[in-house]
mmCIF file of C-alpha atoms and ligand atoms in Angstrom:
data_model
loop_
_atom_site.group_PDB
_atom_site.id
_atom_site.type_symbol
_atom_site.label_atom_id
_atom_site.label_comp_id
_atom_site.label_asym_id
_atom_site.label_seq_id
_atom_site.Cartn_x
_atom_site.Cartn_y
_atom_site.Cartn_z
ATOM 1 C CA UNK A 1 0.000 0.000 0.000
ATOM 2 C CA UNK A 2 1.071 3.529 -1.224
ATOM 3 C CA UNK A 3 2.000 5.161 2.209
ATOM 4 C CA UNK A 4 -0.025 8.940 2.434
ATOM 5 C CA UNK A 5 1.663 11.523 5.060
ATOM 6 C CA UNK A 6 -1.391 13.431 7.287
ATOM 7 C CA UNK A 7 -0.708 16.480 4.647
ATOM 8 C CA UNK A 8 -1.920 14.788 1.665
ATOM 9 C CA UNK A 9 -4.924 13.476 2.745
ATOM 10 C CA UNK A 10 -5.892 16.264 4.623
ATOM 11 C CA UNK A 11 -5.280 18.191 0.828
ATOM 12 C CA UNK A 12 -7.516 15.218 -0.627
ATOM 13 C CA UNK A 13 -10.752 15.298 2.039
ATOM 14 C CA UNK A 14 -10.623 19.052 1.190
ATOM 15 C CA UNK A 15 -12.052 18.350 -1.897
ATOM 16 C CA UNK A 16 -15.169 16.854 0.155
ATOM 17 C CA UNK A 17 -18.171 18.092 2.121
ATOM 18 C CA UNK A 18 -16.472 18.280 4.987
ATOM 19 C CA UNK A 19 -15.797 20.815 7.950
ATOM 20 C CA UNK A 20 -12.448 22.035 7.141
ATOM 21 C CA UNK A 21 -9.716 21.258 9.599
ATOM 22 C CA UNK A 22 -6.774 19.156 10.323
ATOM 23 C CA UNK A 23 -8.268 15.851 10.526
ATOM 24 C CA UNK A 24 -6.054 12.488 11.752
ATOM 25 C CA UNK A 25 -5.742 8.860 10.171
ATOM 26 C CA UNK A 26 -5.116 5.672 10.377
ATOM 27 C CA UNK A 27 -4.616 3.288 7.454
ATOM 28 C CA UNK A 28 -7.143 -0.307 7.854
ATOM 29 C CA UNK A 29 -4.929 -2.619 6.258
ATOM 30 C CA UNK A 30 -7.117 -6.124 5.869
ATOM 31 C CA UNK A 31 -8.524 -5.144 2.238
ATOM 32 C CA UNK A 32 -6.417 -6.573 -0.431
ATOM 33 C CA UNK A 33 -7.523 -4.091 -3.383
ATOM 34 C CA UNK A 34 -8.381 -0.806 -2.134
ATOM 35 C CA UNK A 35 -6.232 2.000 0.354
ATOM 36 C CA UNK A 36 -8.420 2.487 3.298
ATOM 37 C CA UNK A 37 -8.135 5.122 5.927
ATOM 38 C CA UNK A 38 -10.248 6.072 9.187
ATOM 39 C CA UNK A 39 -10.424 9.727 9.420
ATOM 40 C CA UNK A 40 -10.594 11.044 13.038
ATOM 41 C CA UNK A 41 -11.244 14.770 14.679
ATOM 42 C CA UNK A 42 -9.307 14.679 17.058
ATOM 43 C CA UNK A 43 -9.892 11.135 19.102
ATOM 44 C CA UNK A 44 -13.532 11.111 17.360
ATOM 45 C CA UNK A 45 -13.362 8.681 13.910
ATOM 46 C CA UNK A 46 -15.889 10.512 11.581
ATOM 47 C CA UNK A 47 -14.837 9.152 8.109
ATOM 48 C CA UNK A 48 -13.827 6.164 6.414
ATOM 49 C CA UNK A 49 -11.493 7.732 3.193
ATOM 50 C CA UNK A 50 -10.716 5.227 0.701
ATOM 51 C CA UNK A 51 -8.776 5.156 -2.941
ATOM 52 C CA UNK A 52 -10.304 2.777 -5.014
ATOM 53 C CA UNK A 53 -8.193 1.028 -7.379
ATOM 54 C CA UNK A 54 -9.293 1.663 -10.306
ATOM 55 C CA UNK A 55 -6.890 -1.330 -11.998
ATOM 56 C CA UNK A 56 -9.348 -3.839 -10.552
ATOM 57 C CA UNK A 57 -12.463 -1.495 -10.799
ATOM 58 C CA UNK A 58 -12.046 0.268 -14.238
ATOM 59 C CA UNK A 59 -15.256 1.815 -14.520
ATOM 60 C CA UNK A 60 -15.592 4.155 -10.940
ATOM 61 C CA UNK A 61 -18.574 5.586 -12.682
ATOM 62 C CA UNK A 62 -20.569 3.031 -12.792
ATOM 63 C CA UNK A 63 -19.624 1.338 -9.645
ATOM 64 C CA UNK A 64 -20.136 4.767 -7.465
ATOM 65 C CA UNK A 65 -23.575 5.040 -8.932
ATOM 66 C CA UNK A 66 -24.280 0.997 -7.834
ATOM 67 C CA UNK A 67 -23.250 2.010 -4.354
ATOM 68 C CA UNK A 68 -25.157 5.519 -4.313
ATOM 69 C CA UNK A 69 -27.946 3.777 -5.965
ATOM 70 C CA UNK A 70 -27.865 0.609 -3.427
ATOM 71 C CA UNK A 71 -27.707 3.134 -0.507
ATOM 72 C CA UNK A 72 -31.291 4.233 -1.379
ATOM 73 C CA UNK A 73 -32.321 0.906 -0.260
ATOM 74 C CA UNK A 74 -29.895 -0.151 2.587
ATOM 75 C CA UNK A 75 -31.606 1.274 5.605
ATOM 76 C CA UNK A 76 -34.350 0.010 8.464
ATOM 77 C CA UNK A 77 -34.939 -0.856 11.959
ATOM 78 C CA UNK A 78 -32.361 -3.660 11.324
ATOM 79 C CA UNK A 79 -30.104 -2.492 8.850
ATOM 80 C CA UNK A 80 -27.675 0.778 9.506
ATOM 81 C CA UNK A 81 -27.246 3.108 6.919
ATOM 82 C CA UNK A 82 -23.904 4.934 5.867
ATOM 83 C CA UNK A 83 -23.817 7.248 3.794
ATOM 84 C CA UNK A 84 -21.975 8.603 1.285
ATOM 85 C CA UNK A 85 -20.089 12.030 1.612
ATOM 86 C CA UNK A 86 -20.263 14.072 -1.614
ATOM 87 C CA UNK A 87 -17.360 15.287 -3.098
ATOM 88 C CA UNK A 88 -17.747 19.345 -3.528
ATOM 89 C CA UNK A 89 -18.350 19.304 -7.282
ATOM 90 C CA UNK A 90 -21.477 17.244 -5.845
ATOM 91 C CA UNK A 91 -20.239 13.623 -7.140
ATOM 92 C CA UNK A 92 -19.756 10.493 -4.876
ATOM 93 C CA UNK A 93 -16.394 10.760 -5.782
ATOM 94 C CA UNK A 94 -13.697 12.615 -6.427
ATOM 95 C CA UNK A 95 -10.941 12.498 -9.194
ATOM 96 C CA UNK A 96 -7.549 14.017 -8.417
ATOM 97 C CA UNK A 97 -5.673 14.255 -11.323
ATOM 98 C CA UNK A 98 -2.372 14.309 -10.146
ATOM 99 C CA UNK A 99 0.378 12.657 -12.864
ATOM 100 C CA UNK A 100 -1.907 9.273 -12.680
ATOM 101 C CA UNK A 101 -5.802 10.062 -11.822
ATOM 102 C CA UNK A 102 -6.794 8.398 -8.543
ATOM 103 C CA UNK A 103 -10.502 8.180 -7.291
ATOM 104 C CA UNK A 104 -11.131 8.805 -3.752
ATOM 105 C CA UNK A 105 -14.617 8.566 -1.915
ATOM 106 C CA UNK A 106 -15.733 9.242 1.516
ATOM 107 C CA UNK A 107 -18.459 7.925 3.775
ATOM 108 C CA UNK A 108 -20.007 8.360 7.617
ATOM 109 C CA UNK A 109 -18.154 6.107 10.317
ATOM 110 C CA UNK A 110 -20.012 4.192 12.635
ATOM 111 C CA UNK A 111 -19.062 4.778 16.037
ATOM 112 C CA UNK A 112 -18.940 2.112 18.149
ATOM 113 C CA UNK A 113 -18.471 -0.396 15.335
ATOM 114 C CA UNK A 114 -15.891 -2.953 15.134
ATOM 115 C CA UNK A 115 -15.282 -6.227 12.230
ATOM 116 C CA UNK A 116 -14.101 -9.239 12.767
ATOM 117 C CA UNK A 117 -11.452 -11.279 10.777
ATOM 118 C CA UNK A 118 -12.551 -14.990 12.189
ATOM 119 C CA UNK A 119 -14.943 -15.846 14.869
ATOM 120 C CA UNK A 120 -15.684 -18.632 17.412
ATOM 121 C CA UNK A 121 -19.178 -17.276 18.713
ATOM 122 C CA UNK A 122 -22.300 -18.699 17.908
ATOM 123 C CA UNK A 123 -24.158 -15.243 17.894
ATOM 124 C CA UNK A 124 -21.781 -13.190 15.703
ATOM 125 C CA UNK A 125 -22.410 -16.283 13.042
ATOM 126 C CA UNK A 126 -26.074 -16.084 13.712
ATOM 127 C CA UNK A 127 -26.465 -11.913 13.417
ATOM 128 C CA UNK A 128 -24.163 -12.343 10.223
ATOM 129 C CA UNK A 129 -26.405 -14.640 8.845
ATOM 130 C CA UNK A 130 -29.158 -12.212 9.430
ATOM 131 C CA UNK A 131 -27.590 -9.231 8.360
ATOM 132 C CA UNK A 132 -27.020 -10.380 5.357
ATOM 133 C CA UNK A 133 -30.854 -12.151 4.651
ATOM 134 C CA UNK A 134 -31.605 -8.463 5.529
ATOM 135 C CA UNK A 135 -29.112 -7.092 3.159
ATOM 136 C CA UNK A 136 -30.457 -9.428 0.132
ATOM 137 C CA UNK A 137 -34.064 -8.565 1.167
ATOM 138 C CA UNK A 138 -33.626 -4.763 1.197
ATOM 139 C CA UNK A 139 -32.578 -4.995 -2.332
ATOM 140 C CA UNK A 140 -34.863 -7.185 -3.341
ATOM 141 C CA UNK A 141 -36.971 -4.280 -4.237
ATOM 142 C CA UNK A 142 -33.902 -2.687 -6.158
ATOM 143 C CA UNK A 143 -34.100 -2.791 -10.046
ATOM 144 C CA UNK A 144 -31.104 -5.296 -10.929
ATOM 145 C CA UNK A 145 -30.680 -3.760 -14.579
ATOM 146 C CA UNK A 146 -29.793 0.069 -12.871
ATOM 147 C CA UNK A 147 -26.182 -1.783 -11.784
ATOM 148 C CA UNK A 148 -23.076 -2.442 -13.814
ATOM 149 C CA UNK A 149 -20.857 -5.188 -13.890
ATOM 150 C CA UNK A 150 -18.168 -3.889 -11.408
ATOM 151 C CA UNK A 151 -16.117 -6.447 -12.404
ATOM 152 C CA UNK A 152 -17.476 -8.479 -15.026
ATOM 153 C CA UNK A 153 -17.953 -12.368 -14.488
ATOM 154 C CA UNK A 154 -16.338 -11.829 -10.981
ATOM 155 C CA UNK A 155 -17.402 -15.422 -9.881
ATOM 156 C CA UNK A 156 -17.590 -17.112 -13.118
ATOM 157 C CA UNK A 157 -15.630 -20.260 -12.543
ATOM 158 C CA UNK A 158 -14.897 -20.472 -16.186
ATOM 159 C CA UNK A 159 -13.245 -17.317 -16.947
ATOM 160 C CA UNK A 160 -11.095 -18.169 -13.492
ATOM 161 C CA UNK A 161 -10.446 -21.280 -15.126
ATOM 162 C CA UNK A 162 -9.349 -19.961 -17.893
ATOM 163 C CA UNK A 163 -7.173 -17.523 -16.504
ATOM 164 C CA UNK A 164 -5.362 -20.210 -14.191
ATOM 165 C CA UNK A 165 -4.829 -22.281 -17.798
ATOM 166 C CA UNK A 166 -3.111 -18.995 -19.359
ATOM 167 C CA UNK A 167 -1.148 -18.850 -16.021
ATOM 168 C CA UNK A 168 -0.301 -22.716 -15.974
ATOM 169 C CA UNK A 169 1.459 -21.585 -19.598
ATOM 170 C CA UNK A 170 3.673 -19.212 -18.908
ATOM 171 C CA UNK A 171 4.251 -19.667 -15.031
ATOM 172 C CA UNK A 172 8.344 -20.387 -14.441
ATOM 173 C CA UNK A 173 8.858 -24.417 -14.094
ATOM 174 C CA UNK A 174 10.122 -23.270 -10.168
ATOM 175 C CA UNK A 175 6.611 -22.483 -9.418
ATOM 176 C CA UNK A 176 4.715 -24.923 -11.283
ATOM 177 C CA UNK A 177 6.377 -27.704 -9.517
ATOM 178 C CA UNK A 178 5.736 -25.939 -5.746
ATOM 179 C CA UNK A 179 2.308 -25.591 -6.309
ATOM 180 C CA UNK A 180 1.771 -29.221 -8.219
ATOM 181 C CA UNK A 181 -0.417 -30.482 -5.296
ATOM 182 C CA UNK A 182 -2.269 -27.341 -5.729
ATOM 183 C CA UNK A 183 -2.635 -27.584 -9.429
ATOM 184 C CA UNK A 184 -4.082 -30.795 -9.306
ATOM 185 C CA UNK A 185 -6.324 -30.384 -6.610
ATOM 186 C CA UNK A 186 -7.537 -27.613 -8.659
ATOM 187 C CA UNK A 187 -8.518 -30.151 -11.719
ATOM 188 C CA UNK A 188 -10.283 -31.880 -9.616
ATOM 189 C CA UNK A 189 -11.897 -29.881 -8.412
ATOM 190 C CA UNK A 190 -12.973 -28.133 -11.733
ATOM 191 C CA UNK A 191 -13.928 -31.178 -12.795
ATOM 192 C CA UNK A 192 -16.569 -32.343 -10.118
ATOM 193 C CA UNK A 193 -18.077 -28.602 -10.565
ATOM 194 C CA UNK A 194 -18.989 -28.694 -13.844
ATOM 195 C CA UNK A 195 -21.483 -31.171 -13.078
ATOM 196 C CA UNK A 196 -23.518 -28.185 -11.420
ATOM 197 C CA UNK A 197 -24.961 -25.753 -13.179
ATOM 198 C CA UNK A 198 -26.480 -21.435 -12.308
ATOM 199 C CA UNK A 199 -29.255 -22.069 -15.326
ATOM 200 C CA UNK A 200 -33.049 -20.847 -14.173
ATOM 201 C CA UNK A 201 -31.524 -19.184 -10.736
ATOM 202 C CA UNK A 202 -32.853 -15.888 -10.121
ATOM 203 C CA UNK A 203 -30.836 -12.936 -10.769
ATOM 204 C CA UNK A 204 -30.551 -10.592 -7.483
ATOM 205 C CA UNK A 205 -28.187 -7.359 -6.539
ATOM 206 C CA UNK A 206 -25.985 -9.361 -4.492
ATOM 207 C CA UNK A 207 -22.538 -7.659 -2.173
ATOM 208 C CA UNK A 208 -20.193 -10.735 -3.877
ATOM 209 C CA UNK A 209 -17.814 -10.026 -1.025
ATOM 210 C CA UNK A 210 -19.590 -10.993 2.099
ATOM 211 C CA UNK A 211 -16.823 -12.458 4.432
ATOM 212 C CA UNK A 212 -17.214 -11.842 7.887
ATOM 213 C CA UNK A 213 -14.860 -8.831 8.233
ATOM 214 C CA UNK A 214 -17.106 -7.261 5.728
ATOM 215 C CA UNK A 215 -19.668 -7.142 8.484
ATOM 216 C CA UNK A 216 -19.341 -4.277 10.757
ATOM 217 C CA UNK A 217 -20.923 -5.250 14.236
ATOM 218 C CA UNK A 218 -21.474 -3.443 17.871
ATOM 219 C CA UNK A 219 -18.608 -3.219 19.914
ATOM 220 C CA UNK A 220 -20.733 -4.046 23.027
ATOM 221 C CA UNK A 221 -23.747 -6.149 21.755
ATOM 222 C CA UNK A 222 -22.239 -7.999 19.346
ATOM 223 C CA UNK A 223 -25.300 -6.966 17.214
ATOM 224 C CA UNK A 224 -24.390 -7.046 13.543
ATOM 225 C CA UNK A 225 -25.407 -3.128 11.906
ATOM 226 C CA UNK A 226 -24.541 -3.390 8.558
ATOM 227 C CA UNK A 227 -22.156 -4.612 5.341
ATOM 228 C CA UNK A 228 -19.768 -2.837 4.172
ATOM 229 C CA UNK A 229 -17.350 -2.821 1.022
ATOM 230 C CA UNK A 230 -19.752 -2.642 -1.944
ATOM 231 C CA UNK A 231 -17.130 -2.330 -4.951
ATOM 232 C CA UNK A 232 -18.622 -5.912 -5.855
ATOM 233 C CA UNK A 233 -22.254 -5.435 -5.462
ATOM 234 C CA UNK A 234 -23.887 -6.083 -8.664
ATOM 235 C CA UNK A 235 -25.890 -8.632 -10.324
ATOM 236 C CA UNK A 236 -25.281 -12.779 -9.243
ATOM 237 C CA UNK A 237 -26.742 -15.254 -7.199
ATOM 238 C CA UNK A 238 -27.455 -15.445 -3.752
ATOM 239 C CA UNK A 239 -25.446 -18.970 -3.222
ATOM 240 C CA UNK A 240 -22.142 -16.362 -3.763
ATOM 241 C CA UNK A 241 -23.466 -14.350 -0.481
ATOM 242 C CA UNK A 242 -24.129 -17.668 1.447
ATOM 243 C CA UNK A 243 -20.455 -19.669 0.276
ATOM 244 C CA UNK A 244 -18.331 -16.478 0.834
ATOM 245 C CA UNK A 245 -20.148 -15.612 4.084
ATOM 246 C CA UNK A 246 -19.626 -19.769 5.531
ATOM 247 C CA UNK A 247 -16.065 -19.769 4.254
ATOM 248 C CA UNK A 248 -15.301 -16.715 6.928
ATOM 249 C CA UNK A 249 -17.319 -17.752 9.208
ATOM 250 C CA UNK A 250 -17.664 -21.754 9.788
ATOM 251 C CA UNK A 251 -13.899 -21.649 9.577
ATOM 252 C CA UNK A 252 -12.431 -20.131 12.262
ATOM 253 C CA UNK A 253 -8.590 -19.566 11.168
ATOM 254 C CA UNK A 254 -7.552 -17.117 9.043
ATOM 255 C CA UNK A 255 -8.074 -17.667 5.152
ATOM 256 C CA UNK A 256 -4.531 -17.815 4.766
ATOM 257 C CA UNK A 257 -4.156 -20.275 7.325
ATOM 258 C CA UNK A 258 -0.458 -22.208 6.924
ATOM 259 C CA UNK A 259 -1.394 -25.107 9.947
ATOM 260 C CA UNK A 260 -4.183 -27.004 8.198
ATOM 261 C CA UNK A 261 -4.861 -28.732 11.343
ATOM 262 C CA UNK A 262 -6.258 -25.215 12.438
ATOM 263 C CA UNK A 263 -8.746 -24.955 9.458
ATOM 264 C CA UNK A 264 -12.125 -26.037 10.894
ATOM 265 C CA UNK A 265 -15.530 -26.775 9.185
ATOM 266 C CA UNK A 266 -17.433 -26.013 12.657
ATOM 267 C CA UNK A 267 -20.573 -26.977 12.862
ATOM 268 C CA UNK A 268 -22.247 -25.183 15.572
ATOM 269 C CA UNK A 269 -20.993 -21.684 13.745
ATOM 270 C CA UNK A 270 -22.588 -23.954 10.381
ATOM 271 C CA UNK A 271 -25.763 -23.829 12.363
ATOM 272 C CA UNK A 272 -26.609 -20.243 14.029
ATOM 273 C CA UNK A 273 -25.348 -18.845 10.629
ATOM 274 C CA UNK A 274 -28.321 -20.708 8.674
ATOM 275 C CA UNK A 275 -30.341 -20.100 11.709
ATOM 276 C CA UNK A 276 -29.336 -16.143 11.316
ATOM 277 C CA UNK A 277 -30.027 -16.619 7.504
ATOM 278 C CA UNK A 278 -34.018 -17.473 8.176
ATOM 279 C CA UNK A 279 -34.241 -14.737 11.419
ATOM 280 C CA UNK A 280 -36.051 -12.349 8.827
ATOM 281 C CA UNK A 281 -38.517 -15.340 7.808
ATOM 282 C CA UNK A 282 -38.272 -16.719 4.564
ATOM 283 C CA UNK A 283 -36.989 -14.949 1.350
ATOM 284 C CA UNK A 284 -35.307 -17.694 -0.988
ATOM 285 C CA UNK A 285 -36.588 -19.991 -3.763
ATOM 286 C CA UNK A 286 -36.618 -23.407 -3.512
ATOM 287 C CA UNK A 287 -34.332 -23.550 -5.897
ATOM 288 C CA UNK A 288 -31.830 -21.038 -4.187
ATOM 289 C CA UNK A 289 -32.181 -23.507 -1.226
ATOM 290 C CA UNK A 290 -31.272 -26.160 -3.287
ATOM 291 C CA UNK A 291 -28.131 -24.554 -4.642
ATOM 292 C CA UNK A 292 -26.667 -23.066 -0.863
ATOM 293 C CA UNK A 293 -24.249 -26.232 -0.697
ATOM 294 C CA UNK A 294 -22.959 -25.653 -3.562
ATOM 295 C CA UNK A 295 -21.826 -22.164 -3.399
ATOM 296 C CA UNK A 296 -19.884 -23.334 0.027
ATOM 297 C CA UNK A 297 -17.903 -25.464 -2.057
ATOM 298 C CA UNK A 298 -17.349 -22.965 -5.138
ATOM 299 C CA UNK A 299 -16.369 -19.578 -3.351
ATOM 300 C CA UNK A 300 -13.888 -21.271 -1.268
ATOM 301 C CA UNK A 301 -12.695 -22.576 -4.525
ATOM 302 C CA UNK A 302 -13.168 -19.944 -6.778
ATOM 303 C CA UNK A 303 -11.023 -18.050 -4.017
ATOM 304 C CA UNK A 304 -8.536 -20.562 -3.795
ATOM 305 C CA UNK A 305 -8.058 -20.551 -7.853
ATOM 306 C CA UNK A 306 -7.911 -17.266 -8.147
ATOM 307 C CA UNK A 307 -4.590 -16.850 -5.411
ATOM 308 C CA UNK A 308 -3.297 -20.050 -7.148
ATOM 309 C CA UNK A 309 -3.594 -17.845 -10.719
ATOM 310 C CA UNK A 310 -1.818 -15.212 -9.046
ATOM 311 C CA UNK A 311 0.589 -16.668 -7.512
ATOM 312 C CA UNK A 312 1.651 -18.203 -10.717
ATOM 313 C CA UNK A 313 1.312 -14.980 -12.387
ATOM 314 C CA UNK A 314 3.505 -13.112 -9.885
ATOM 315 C CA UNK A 315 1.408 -11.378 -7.604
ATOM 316 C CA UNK A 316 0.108 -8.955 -9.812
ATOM 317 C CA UNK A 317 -3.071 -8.453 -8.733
ATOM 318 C CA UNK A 318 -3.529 -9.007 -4.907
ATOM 319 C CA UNK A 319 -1.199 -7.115 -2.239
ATOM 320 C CA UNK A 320 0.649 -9.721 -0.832
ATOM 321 C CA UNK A 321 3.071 -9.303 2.658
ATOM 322 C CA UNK A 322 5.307 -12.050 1.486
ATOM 323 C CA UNK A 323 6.218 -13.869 -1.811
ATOM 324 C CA UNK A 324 4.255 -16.878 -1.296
ATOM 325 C CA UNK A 325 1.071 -15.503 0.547
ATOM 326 C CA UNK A 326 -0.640 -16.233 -2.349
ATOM 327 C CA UNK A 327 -0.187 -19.418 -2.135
ATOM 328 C CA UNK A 328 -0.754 -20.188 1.492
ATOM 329 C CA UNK A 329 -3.944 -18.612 0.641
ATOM 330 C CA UNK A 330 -4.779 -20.831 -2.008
ATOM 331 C CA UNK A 331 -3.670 -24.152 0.102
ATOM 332 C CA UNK A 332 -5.834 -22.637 2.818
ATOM 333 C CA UNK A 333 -9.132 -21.970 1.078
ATOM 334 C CA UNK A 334 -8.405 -25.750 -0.685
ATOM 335 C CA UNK A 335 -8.271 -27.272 2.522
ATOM 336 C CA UNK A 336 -11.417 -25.346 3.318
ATOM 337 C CA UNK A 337 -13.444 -26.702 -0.104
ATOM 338 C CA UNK A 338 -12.188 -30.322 1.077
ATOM 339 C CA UNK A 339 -13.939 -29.910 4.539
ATOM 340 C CA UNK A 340 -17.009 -28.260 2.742
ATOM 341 C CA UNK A 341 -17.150 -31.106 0.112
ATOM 342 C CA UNK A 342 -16.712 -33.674 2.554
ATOM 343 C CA UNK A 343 -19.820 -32.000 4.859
ATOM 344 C CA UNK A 344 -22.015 -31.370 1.424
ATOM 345 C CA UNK A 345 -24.644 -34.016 2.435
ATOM 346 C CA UNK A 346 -25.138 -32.526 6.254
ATOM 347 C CA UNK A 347 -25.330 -29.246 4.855
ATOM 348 C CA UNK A 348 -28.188 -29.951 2.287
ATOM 349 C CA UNK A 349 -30.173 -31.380 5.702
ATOM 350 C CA UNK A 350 -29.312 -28.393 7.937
ATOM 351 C CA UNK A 351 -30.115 -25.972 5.005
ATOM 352 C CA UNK A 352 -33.521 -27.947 4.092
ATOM 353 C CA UNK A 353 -34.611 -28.535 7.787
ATOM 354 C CA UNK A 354 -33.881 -24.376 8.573
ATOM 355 C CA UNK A 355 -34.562 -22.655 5.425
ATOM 356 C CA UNK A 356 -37.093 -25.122 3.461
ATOM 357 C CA UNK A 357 -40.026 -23.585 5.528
ATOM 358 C CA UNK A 358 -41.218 -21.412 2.116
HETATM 359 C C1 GN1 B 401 -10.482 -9.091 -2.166
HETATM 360 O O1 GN1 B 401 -9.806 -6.305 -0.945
HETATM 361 P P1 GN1 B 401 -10.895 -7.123 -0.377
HETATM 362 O O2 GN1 B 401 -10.437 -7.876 0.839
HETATM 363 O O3 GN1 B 401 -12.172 -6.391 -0.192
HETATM 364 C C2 GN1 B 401 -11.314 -9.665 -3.298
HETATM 365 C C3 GN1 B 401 -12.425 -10.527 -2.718
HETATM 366 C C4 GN1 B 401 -11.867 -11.557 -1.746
HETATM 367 C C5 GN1 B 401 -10.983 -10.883 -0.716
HETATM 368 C C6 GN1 B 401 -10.344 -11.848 0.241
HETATM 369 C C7 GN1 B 401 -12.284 -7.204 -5.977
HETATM 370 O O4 GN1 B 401 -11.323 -8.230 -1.457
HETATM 371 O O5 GN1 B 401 -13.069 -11.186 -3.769
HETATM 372 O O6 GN1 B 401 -12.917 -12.178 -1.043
HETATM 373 O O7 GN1 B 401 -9.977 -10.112 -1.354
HETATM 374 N N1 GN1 B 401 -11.906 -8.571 -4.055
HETATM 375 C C8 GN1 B 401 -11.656 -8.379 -5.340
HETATM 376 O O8 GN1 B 401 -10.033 -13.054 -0.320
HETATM 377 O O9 GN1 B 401 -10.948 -9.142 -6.011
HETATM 378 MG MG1 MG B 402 -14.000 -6.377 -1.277
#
């Protein structure tokens, strides 16, 4: 991550609706695409700042307006809203054209708030489960063709497939052979997926990013408030919201866990995460239902192919803290699909005896 001194971001939030003064901040380093910064007045954090990378998302545009536009929506009794602070030309965002344009936005903090990377408690997995039931319900009433592609075929297994082929080509023989367990788990794998297929699902505004530090809960009640991070909200299925949601959360080491032993498919968390799911009564199709094991297998996957590609590639799209991060992360979420393949069949009952109610 580019490093910012308190001058040039005090320059940049200038260019907002903001009170102007000498504001603090303090870089959140967990995202893997975006520069992130909590803006404080004195001890107070107001503001989250962010530069969106607008290598990954090309069109800013169109992905501000699916986030102003998605805002409209994303607010109730249950759901907290944030809101987006307008730039002073009156856009969500704001362009600095500075050698290289970057795109900066800023939105409302909420105090009080707090994420978490992994979990072992049975109520954070249940209130994630309903925040985001409540999240996908909100939108429901959202029109899906007013949002763009932010990144086009984001969880289409057979572009990523494709793209770990073109990698397998040119990747140095020194690689190929370190990750050879990886590669061919990765056949496999590809293999016993395209036996399932997305035809006849119906087509929601999904977040496409929903692991658990994507969440932001109370500090004291543990209550989730809201998602956050919607560069990837647009157009897909809900299984994406339920596999990327139980890969964070049912697994309670990091996703770039190195000790396999330490990667868990727990249960329990399994459990009062479905059980959060159907808090807000029912709200998926049979057919959705039918599909929820599946997308715990694929994201974890899709994940996991997707570092693999990268790593092979060179690390030229993730920020990585080490050479081979990429692929601990890929061994990681492997391990992971293993545990969720091998616990398909007592997911379909849990899923069918909580959520088959419609
Ligand atoms: C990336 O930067 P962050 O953490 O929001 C990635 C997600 C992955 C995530 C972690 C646009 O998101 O798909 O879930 O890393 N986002 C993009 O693996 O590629
Ligand atoms: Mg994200």
């Amino acid at each position: 991550m580019k490093t910012y001194s308190n001058n040039e971001l005090n320059r940049l939030l200038v260019n907002f609706d903001v009170a102007e003064k000498k504001y603090s901040f303090t870089p959140l380093t967990d995202g893997f695409i975006n520069d992130t910064f909590l803006v404080f007045d004195d001890n107070d954090p107001l503001f989250i700042l962010q530069r969106i990378n607008h290598k990954v998302f090309t069109d800013v545009e169109g992905l501000m307006n699916n986030v102003r536009r998605a805002f409209e929506y994303l607010h109730d009794t249950e759901y907290r809203a944030i809101t987006l602070v307008k730039a002073r030309t009156g856009e969500s965002y704001y362009s600095q054209q500075n050698g290289e344009s970057t795109f900066w936005r800023v939105m409302t903090y909420i105090d009080g708030s707090t994420a978490y990377n992994t979990t072992e408690n049975q109520k954070v997995a249940f209130e994630a489960g309903k925040i985001i039931a409540k999240f996908n319900i909100l939108l429901q009433a959202a029109n899906t063709e007013d949002y763009v592609d932010t990144i086009p075929r984001f969880h289409d297994l057979e572009l990523r497939a494709n793209q770990f082929e073109a990698a397998l080509q040119t990747a140095p023989d020194e690689k190929l052979d370190i990750a050879k367990g990886a590669v061919k788990f990765a056949n496999e794998v590809l293999k016993k997926l395209s036996a399932f297929t997305l035809s006849n699902l119906p087509v929601r505004v999904c977040h496409n990013d929903t692991k658990l530090n994507n969440i932001l809960f109370s500090k004291d009640t543990k209550k989730a408030l809201c998602l956050i991070d919607l560069d990837t909200l647009m157009r897909g299925y809900f299984l994406y919201d339920f596999g990327d949601a139980v890969r964070t959360i049912v697994n309670t080491a990091p996703e770039d866990e190195k000790e396999h032993e330490k990667i868990t498919f727990d249960k329990n968390l399994f459990e009062a995460f479905v059980d959060g799911l159907g808090a807000n009564g029912p709200f998926l199709s049979p057919k959705e239902i039918d599909t929820l094991p599946w997308g715990a297998v694929l994201m974890p996957f899709l994940h996991g192919i997707r570092a693999l590609t990268d790593y092979l590639n060179g690390n030229i799209y993730y920020k990585v803290a080490y050479e081979n991060q990429n692929l601990d992360r890929c061994l990681s979420l492997f391990d992971f699909t293993q545990k969720a393949l091998n616990n398909f069949n007592y997911m379909e009952e849990v899923i069918w005896e909580k959520l088959g109610d419609v």
